[in-house]
XYZ file of C-alpha atoms in Angstrom:
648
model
C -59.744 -162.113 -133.358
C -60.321 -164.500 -130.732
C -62.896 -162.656 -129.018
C -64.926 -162.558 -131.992
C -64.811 -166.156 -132.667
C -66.301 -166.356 -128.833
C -69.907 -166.139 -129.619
C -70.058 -168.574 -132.736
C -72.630 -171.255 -132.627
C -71.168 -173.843 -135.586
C -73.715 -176.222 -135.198
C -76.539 -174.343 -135.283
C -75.105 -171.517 -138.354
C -73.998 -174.073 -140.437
C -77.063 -176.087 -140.016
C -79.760 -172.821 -140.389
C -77.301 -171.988 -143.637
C -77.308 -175.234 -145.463
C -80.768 -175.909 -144.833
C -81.977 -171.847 -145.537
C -79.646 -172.181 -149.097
C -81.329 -176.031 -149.481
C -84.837 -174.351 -149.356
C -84.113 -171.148 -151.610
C -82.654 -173.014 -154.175
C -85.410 -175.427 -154.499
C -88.156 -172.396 -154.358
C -86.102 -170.662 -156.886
C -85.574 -173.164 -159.178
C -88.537 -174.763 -159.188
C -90.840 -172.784 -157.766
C -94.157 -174.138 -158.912
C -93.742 -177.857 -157.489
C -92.092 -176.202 -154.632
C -94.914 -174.275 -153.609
C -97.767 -177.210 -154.812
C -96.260 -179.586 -152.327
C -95.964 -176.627 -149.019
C -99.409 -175.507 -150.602
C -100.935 -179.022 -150.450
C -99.357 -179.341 -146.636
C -100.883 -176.515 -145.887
C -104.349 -177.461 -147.083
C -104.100 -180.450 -145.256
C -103.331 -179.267 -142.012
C -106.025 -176.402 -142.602
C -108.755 -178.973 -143.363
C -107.630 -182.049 -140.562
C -106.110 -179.048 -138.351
C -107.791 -176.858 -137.550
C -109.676 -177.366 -134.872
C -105.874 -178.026 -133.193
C -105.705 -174.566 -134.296
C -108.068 -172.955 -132.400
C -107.732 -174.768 -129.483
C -103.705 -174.211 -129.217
C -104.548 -170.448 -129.662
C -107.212 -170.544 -127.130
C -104.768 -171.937 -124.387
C -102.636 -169.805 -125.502
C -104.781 -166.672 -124.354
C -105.856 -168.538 -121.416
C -102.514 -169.283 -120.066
C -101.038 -166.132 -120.264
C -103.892 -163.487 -118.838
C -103.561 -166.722 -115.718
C -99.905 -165.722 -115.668
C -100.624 -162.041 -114.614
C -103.744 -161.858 -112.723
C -102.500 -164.600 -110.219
C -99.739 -164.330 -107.642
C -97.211 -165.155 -110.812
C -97.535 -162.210 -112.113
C -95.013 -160.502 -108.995
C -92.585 -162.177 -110.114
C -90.035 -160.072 -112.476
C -88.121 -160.966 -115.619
C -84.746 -160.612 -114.264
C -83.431 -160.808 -110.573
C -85.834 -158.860 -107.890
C -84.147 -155.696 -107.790
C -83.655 -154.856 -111.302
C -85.284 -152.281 -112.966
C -86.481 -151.942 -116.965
C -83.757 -151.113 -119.289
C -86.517 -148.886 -121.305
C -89.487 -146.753 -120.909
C -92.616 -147.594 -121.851
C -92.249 -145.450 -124.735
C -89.448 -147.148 -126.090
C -90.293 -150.634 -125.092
C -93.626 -150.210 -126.849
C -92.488 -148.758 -130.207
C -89.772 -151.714 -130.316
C -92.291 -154.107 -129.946
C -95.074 -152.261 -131.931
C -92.551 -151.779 -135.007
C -91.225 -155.172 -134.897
C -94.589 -157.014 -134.058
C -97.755 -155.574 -136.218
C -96.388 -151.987 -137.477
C -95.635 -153.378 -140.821
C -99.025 -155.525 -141.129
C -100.702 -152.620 -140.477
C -100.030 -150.390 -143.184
C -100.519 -153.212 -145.879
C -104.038 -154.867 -144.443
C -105.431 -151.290 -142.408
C -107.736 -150.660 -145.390
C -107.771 -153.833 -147.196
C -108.770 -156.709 -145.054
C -111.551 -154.786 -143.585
C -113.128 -154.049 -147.121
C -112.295 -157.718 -148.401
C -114.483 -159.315 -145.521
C -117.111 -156.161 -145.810
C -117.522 -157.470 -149.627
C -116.903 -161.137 -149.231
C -117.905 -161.935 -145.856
C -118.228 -165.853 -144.669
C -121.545 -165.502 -144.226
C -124.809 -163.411 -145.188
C -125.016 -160.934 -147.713
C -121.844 -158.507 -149.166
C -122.000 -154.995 -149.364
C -124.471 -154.227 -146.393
C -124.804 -152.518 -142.669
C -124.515 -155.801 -141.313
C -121.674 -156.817 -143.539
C -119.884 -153.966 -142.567
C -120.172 -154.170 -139.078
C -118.902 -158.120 -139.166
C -116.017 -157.062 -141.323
C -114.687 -155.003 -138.357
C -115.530 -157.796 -135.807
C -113.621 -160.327 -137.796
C -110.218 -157.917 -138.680
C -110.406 -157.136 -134.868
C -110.390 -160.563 -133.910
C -107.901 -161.282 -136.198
C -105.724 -158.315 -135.640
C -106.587 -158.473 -131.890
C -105.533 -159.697 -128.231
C -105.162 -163.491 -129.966
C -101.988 -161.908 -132.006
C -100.314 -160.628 -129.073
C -100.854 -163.450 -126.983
C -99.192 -165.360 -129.203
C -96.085 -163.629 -129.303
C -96.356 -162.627 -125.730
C -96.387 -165.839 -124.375
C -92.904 -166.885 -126.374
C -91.358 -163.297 -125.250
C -92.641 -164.123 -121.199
C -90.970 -168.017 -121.227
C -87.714 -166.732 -123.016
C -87.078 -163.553 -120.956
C -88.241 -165.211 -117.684
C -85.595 -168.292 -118.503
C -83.013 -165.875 -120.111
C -82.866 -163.184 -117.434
C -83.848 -165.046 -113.927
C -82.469 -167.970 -114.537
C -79.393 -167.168 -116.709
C -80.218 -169.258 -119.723
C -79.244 -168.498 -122.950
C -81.261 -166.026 -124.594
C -82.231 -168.421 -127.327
C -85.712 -170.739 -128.149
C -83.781 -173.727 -126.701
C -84.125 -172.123 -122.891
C -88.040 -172.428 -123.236
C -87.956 -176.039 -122.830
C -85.445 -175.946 -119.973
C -87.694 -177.408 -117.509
C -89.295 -180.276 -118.973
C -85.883 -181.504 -121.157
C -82.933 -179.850 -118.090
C -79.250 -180.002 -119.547
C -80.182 -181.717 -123.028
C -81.461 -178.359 -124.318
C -77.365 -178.016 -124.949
C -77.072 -180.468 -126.890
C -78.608 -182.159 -130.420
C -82.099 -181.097 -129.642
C -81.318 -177.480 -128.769
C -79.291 -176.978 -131.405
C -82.483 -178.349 -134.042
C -84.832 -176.424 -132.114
C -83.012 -173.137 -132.573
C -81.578 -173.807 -136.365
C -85.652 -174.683 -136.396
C -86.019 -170.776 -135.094
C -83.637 -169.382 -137.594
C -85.185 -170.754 -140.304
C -88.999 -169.626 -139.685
C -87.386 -165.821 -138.833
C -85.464 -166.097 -141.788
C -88.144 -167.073 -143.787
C -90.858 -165.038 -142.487
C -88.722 -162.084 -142.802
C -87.402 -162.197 -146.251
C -90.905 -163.029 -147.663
C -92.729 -160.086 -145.945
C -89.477 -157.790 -147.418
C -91.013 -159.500 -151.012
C -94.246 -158.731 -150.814
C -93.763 -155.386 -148.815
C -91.606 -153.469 -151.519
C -94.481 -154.388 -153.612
C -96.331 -151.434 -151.540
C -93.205 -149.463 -151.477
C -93.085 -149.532 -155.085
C -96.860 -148.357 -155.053
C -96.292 -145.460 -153.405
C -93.267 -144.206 -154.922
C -95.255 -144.942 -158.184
C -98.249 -142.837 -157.259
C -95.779 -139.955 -155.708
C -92.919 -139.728 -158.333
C -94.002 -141.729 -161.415
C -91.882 -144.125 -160.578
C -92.412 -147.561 -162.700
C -93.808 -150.425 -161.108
C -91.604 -153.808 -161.840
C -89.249 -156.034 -160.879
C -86.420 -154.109 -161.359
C -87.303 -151.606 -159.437
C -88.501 -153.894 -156.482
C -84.939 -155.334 -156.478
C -83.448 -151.617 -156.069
C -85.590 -151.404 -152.870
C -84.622 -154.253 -151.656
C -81.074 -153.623 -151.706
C -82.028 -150.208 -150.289
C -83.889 -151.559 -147.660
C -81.341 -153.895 -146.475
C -78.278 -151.221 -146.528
C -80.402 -149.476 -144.158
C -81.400 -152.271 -141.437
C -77.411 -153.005 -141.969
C -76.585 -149.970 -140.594
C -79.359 -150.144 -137.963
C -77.667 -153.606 -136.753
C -74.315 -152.256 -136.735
C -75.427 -149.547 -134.491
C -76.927 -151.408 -132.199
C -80.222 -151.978 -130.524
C -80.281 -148.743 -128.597
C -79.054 -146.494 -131.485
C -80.510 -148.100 -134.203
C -83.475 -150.118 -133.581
C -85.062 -148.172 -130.387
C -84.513 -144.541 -132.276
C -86.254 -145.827 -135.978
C -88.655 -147.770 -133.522
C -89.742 -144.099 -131.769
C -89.627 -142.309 -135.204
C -91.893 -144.864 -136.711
C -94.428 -144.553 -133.606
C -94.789 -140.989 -133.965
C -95.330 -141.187 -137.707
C -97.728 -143.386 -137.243
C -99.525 -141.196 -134.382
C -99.383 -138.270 -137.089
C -100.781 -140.247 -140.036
C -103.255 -141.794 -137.668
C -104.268 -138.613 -136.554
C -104.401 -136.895 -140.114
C -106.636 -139.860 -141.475
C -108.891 -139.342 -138.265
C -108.881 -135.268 -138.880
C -110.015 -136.126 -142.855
C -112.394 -138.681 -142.737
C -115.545 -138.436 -140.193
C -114.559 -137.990 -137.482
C -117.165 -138.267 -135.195
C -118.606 -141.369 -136.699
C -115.393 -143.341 -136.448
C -114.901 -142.308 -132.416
C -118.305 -143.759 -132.509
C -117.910 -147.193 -134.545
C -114.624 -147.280 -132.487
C -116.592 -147.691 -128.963
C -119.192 -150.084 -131.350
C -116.658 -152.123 -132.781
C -114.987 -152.943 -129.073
C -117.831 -153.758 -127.382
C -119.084 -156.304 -130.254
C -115.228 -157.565 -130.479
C -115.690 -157.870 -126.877
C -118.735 -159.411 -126.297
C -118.256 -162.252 -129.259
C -114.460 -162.777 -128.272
C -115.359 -166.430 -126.978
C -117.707 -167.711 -129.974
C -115.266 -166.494 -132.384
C -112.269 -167.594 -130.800
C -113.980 -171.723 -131.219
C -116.092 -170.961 -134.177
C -114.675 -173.241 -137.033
C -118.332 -172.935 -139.213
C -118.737 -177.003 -138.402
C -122.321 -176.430 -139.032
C -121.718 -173.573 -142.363
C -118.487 -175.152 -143.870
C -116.716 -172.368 -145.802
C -113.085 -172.019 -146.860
C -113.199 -168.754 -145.606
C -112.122 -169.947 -142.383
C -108.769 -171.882 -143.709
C -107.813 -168.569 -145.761
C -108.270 -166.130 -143.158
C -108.433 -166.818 -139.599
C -106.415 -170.766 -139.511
C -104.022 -168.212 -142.097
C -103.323 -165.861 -139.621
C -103.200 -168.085 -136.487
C -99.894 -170.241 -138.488
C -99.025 -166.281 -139.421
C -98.716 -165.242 -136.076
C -96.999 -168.673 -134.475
C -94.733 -168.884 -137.246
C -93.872 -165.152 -136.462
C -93.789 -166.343 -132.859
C -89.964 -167.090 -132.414
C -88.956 -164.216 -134.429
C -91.010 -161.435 -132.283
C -91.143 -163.313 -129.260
C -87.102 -163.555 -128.738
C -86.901 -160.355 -129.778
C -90.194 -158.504 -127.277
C -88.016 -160.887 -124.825
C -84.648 -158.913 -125.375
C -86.349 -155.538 -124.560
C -88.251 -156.857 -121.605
C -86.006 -157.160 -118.988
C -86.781 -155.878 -115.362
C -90.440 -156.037 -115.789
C -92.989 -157.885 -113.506
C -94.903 -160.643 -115.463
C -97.640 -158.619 -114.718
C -96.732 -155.290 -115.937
C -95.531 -157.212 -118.925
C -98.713 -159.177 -119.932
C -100.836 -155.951 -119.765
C -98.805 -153.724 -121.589
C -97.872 -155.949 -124.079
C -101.358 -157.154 -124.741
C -103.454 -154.021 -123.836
C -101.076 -151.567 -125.073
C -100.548 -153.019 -128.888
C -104.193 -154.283 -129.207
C -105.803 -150.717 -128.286
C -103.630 -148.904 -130.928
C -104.035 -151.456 -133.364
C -107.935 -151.807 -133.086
C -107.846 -147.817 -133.111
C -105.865 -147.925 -136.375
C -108.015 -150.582 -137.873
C -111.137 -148.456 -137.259
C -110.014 -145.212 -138.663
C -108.318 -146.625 -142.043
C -111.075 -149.855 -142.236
C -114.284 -147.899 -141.200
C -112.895 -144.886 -143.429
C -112.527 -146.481 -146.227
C -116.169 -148.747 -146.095
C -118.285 -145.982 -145.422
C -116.637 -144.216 -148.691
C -117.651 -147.442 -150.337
C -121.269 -148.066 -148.613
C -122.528 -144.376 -148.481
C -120.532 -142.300 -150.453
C -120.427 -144.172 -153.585
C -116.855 -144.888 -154.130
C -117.273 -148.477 -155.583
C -114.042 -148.340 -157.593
C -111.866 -148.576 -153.973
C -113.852 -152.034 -153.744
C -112.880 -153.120 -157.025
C -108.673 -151.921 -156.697
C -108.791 -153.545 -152.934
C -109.760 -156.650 -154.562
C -107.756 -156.576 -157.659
C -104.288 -155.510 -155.726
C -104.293 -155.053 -152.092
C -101.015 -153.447 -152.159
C -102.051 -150.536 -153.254
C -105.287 -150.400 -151.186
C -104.015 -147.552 -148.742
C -102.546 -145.459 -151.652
C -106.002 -145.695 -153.444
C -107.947 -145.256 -150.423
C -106.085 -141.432 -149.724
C -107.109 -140.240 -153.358
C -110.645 -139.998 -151.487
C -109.191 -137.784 -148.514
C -107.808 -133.958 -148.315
C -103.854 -133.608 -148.294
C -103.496 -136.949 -150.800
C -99.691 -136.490 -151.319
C -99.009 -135.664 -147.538
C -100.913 -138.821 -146.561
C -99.182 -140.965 -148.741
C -95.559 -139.765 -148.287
C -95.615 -139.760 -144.379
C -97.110 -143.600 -145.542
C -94.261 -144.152 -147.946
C -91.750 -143.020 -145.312
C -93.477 -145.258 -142.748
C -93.475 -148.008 -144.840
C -90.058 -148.158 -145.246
C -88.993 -147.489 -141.541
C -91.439 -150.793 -140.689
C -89.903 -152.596 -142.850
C -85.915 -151.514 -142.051
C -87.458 -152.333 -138.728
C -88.580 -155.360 -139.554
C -85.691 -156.561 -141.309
C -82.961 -155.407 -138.383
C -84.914 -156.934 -135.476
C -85.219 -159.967 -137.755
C -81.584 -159.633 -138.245
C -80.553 -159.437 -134.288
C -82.655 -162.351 -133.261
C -80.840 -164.777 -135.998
C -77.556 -163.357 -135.049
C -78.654 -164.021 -130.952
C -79.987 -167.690 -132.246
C -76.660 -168.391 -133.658
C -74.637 -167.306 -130.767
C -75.914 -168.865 -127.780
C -78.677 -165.889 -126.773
C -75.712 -162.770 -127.255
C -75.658 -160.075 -129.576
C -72.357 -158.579 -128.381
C -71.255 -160.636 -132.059
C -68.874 -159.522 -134.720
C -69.224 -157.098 -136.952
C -69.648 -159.680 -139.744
C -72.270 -162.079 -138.383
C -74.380 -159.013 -138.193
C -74.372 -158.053 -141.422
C -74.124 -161.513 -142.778
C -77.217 -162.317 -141.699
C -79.062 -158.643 -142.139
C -77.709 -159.027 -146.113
C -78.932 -162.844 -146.406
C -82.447 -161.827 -145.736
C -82.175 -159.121 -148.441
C -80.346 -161.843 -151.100
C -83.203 -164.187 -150.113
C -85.956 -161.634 -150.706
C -84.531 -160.350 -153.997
C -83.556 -163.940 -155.462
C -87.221 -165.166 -154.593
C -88.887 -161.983 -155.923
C -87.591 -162.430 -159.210
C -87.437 -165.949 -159.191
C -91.082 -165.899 -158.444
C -90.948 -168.127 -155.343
C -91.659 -165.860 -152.658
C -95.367 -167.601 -151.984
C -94.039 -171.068 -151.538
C -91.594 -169.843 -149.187
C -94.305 -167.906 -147.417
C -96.048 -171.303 -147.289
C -93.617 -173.108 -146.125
C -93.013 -170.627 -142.738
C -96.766 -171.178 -142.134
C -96.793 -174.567 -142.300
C -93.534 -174.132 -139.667
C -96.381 -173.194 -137.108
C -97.666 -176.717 -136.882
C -94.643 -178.247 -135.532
C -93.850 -175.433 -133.248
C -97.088 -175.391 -131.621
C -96.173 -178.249 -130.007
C -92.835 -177.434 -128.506
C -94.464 -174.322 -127.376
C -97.244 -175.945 -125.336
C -94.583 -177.804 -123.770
C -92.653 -174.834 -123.344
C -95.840 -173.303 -121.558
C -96.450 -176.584 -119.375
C -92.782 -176.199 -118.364
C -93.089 -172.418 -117.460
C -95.806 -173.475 -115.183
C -94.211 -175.735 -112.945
C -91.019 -173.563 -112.972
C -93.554 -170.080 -111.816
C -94.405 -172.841 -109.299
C -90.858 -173.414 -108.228
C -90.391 -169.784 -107.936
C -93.650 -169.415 -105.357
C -92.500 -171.551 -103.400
C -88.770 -170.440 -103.140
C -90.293 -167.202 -102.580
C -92.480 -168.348 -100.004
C -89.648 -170.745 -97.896
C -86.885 -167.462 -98.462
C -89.012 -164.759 -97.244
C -86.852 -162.469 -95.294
C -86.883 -159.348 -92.533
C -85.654 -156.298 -92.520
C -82.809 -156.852 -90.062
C -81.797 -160.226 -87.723
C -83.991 -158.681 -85.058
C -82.776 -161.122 -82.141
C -79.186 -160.085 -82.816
C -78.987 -156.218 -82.609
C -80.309 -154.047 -79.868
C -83.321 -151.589 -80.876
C -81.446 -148.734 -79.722
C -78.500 -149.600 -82.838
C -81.184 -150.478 -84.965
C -82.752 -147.092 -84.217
C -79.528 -145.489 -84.774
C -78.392 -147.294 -87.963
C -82.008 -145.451 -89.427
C -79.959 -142.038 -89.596
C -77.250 -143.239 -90.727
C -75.685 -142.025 -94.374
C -72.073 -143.350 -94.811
C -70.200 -142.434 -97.820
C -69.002 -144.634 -100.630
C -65.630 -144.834 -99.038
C -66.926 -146.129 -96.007
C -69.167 -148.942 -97.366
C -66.161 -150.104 -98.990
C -64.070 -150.177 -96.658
C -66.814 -152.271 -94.611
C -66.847 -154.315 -97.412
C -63.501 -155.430 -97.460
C -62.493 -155.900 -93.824
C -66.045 -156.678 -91.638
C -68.226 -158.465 -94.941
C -64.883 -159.882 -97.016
C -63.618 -161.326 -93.729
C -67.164 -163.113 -92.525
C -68.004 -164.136 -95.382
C -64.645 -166.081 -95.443
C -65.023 -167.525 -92.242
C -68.983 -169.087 -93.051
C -66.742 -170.449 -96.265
C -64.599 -172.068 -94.231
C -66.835 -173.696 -92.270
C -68.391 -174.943 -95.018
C -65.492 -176.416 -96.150
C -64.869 -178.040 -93.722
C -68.512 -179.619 -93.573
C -67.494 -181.150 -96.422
C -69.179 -178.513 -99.119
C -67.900 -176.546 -101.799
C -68.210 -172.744 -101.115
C -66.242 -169.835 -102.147
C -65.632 -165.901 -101.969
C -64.892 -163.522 -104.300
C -64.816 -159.822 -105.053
C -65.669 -157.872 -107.903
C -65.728 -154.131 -108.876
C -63.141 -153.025 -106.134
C -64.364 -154.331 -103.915
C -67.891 -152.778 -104.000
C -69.373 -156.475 -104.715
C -69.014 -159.444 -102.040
C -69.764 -162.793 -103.023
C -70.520 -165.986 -101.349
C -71.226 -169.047 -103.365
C -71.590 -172.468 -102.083
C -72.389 -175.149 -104.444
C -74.855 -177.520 -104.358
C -74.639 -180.100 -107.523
C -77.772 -180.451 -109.367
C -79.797 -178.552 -107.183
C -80.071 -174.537 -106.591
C -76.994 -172.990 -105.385
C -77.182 -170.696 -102.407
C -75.780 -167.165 -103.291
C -75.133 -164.341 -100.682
C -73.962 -160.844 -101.846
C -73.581 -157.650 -100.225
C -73.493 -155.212 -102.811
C -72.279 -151.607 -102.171
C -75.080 -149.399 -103.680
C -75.688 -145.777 -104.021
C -79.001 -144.121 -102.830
C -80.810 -140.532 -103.005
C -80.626 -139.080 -99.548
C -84.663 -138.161 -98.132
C -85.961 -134.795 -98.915
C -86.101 -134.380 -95.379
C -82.997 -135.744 -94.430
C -81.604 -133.208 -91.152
C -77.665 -134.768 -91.691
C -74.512 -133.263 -91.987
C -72.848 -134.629 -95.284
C -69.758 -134.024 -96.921
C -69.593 -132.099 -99.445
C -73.714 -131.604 -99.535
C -73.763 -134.547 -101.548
C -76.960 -135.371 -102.593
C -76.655 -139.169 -102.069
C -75.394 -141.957 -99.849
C -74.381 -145.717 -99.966
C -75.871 -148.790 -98.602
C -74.564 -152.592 -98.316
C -77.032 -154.763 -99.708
C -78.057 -158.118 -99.462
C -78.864 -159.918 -102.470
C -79.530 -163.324 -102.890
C -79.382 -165.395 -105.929
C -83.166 -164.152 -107.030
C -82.243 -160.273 -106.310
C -82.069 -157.683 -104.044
C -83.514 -158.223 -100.452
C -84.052 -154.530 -99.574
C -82.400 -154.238 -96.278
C -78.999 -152.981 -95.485
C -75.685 -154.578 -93.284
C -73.905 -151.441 -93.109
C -72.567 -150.986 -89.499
C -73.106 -154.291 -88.232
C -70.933 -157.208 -86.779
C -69.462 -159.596 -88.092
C -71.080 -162.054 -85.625
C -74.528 -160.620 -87.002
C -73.823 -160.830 -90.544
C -72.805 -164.103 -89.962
C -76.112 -164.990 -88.150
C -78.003 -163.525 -91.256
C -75.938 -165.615 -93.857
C -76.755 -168.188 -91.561
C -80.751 -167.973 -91.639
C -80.410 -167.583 -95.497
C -79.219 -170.555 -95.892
C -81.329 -172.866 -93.287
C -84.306 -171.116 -95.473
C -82.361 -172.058 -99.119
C -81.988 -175.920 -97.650
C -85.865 -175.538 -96.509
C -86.641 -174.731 -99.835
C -84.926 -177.280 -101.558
C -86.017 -179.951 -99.478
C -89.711 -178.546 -100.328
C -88.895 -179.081 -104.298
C -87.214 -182.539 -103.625
């Protein structure tokens, strides 16, 4: 019982709760004035705002493609010798499912079609109305999105898994606000989190059973009302209950892969149906003009053409995606570790945008050129009446109707299980300091508090002004993100240089003889014999250097861990960086080639390794002195003072 009291967070549940049940029963009760006063704050900040807007989302882009084309992006998201704890598979259906999947499947046909017959400017219905309605949902649905979310999911992991910080939004302002993120203004900053994923979450569960219900209607006769949208609700959120409770590898990463393919078959079917040809075409068309008009659109705010377009589309989906921000980015960040910044800015940017501008040209293309040339004006006239059913309407005009739109029903409600469970985990992590080794009951208090929220609202009829309200969120947390950003920055900075002052060699060349060093190369000691140079030659040495830092008036220490496979020296330093030297007993694949005699043709052998307190160094103390191991602890640590002198 103890241990599962460990990971509570009382200031920040009890403050997300009472605030989440202050705001439900207000947009319950009264949900008309509710949502005038989050609608009139939203108008405002869309007419004074903007511009702010634009140019937050334009740094945002900026800032993180800077991140991985410079020397920043070597650095990894974790220690240096880790390695990913999933494929790229997995990693990308997590983040696909959890990020866009859902959005998808709701605005695939209809946003394309809603700007092809109300466009912001010129005239509806044309060629060149068609061809803008594609540049617009791809700039909406495009690299700007992922940026967004990227950018959160780079400064949490980088914080969370190299520097040991919580795994919480608090960690991203580590650098500019140091030990006070612990205290009053973490806490509001991640009870501030909580509520926008709460939020977010439980409204797109509202509105998204609305296409549920759609589809069941149009497969089974099922009746479309309120009822009925409760039902799925509650069905939806026994489902991402057990998908919490299983965990993130059984639960989330296995719907997460099952959604991906489904949506590579229906993708695929769609493609197959529709013309083919002509929508491998528009897609190569409708990349290059994304491409080439990605900076006027990105600061085009119609100054000289006012419109409201602009405030209910693209200013809509740029608070969308920062509200969403938190939510996606802690949880992208959970999934991330081990990967360079590099590796991780291009695949989650290139990877997610590609599919999704694929999908959007095969469902949005699709379903205009049935309008434009094959006379199927009706679709028009249902996209605009109820966009929920858009998709559902859109396969009556394809072969295989009912196949289409159960494999869409089915995918529907895996996105949005998906959805919900993710949503689920990151609250739970936000409410336990960054863990989600929680009890059972935290879990599926918050996983069934989305679904109460969702239902209460939906009948209630104040899911909008909640959904207003989350937007609005974006405003204030646009600012603590570009300071999060500015403080990422100087700590990528930090880490150059410690790199720079800390690079080591392969071996203490002045110390041992080439002729050892030569020898040591064909060398393949067992696991028995790395530990038992672990505990007498390392254990002992590293004792000693303690000592005489003791003595020097510091505060250093050695332990062991993992029987004795793991030697630790730690010396302290106060404020600043602590100096860390490990030698870790580690198991390696012999060469193909090796020409050794080893017992019992085992296939592998063991190393000791250095690591320091930013990873593994890659070279190996096996077989040496102690003298020369102390030498090498030695010249780590004159480069560790070096280095902190440098960031003094």
């Amino acid at each position: 019982m103890e241990k599962e009291t460990s990971t509570f967070n009382p200031p920040v549940f009890y403050g997300a709760t009472s605030i989440l049940l202050v705001l439900v029963v207000s947009a319950a009760v009264w949900p008309e004035a509710v949502g005038a006063m989050f609608q009139g704050l939203q108008s405002g900040i869309v007419t004074n705002g903007s511009w702010y807007y634009v140019l937050v989302v334009a740094f945002i882009l900026v800032s993180i493609l800077i991140f991985s084309v410079s020397r920043y992006g070597d650095i990894k998201l974790g220690p240096d010798h880790i390695e990913p704890d999933y494929s790229y598979v997995s990693w990308f259906a997590m983040m696909f499912s959890a990020g866009m999947g859902i959005g998808l499947m709701f605005f695939g046909v209809s946003e394309p079609v809603m700007h092809f017959l109300t466009p912001p400017t010129g005239e509806p219905g044309t060629v060149t109305a068609a061809r803008e309605a594609m540049k617009l949902t791809f700039f909406h649905w495009g690299i700007h999105a992922w940026a967004m979310y990227a950018v959160v999911a780079l400064i949490l992991a980088y914080f969370g898994y190299r520097h040991d910080l919580p795994l919480t939004i608090r960690s991203a302002l580590y650098p500019i606000f140091g030990e006070r993120i612990y205290g009053p203004l973490g806490t509001a900053v991640d009870i501030f989190a909580i509520l926008s994923t709460v939020t977010g979450v439980a409204t797109s569960l509202g509105f998204g059973v609305l296409q549920i219900n759609s589809g069941l209607a149009y497969l089974f006769d099922i009746p479309t009302n309120i009822g009925v949208q409760v039902v799925l609700i509650i069905a939806t959120t026994i489902l991402a209950t057990i998908s919490v409770v299983m965990g993130l590898d059984a639960g989330i990463k296995r719907l997460s892969e099952i959604n991906i393919v489904l949506a590579i078959i229906l993708l695929i079917l769609v493609l197959s149906f529709g013309p083919t040809v002509l929508l491998l075409q528009v897609f190569v068309q409708n990349t290059g003009d994304y491409l080439s008009d990605l900076v006027s659109k990105t600061f085009n705010l119609y100054a000289y053409t006012p419109t409201d377009w602009l405030g209910g589309w693209t200013i809509f989906y740029w608070g969308w995606w920062l509200s969403w921000a938190p939510f996606v980015g802690l949880f992208i960040a959970r999934i991330s570790r081990g990967r360079t910044i590099r590796e991780f800015v291009l695949g989650a940017l290139l990877g997610p945008t590609l599919f999704t501008l694929f999908w959007m040209t095969v469902f949005g293309n699709s379903a205009i050129e049935l309008i434009l040339h094959q006379g199927a004006t009706e679709l028009g006239e249902m996209v605009t009446v109820d966009a929920s059913v858009a998709l559902f309407q859109f396969f009556e005009f394809l072969p295989g109707t009912e196949l289409l739109s159960f494999v869409a029903v089915i995918m529907v409600i895996v996105f949005f299980v998906t959805s919900a469970d993710s949503g689920a985990m990151v609250v739970n992590m936000l409410a336990s300091n960054g863990r989600d080794d929680t009890p059972l009951w935290q879990r599926v208090f918050w996983t069934g508090s989305i679904g109460i929220i969702a239902a209460i609202l939906l009948v209630a009829g104040g899911l909008p002004s909640l959904q207003t309200a989350a937007i609005a969120s974006a405003l204030p947390f646009s600012f603590a993100l570009l300071f999060a950003i500015w403080g990422f920055w100087r700590a990528l900075q930090t880490d150059i240089v410690k790199r720079d002052t800390l690079s080591v060699q392969t071996v203490v060349d002045s110390n041992i003889p080439w002729q050892e060093r030569l020898n040591n190369l064909f060398q393949y000691p067992t696991k028995s014999g790395v530990v038992a140079f672990q505990r007498s030659i390392a254990k002992s040495t590293l004792q000693n250097f303690a000592s005489e830092l003791s003595a020097n008036g510091l505060e250093a220490s050695v332990v062991e861990e993992n029987e004795h496979q793991i030697v630790r020296l730690e010396v302290l330093h106060g404020e600043e960086l602590d100096f860390v030297y490990v030698i870790r007993a580690h198991e390696m694949q012999l060469p193909d080639d090796a020409m050794v005699e080893h017992p019992n043709d085992a296939s592998t052998y063991w190393r000791a390794e250095v690591h320091l307190g930013e990873g593994g160094q890659d070279y190996d103390v096996m077989g040496w002195t102690g003298e020369q191991i102390a030498n090498d602890i030695l010249e780590q640590y004159e480069r560790h003072l070096n280095y902190l002198k440098s960031v003094r």
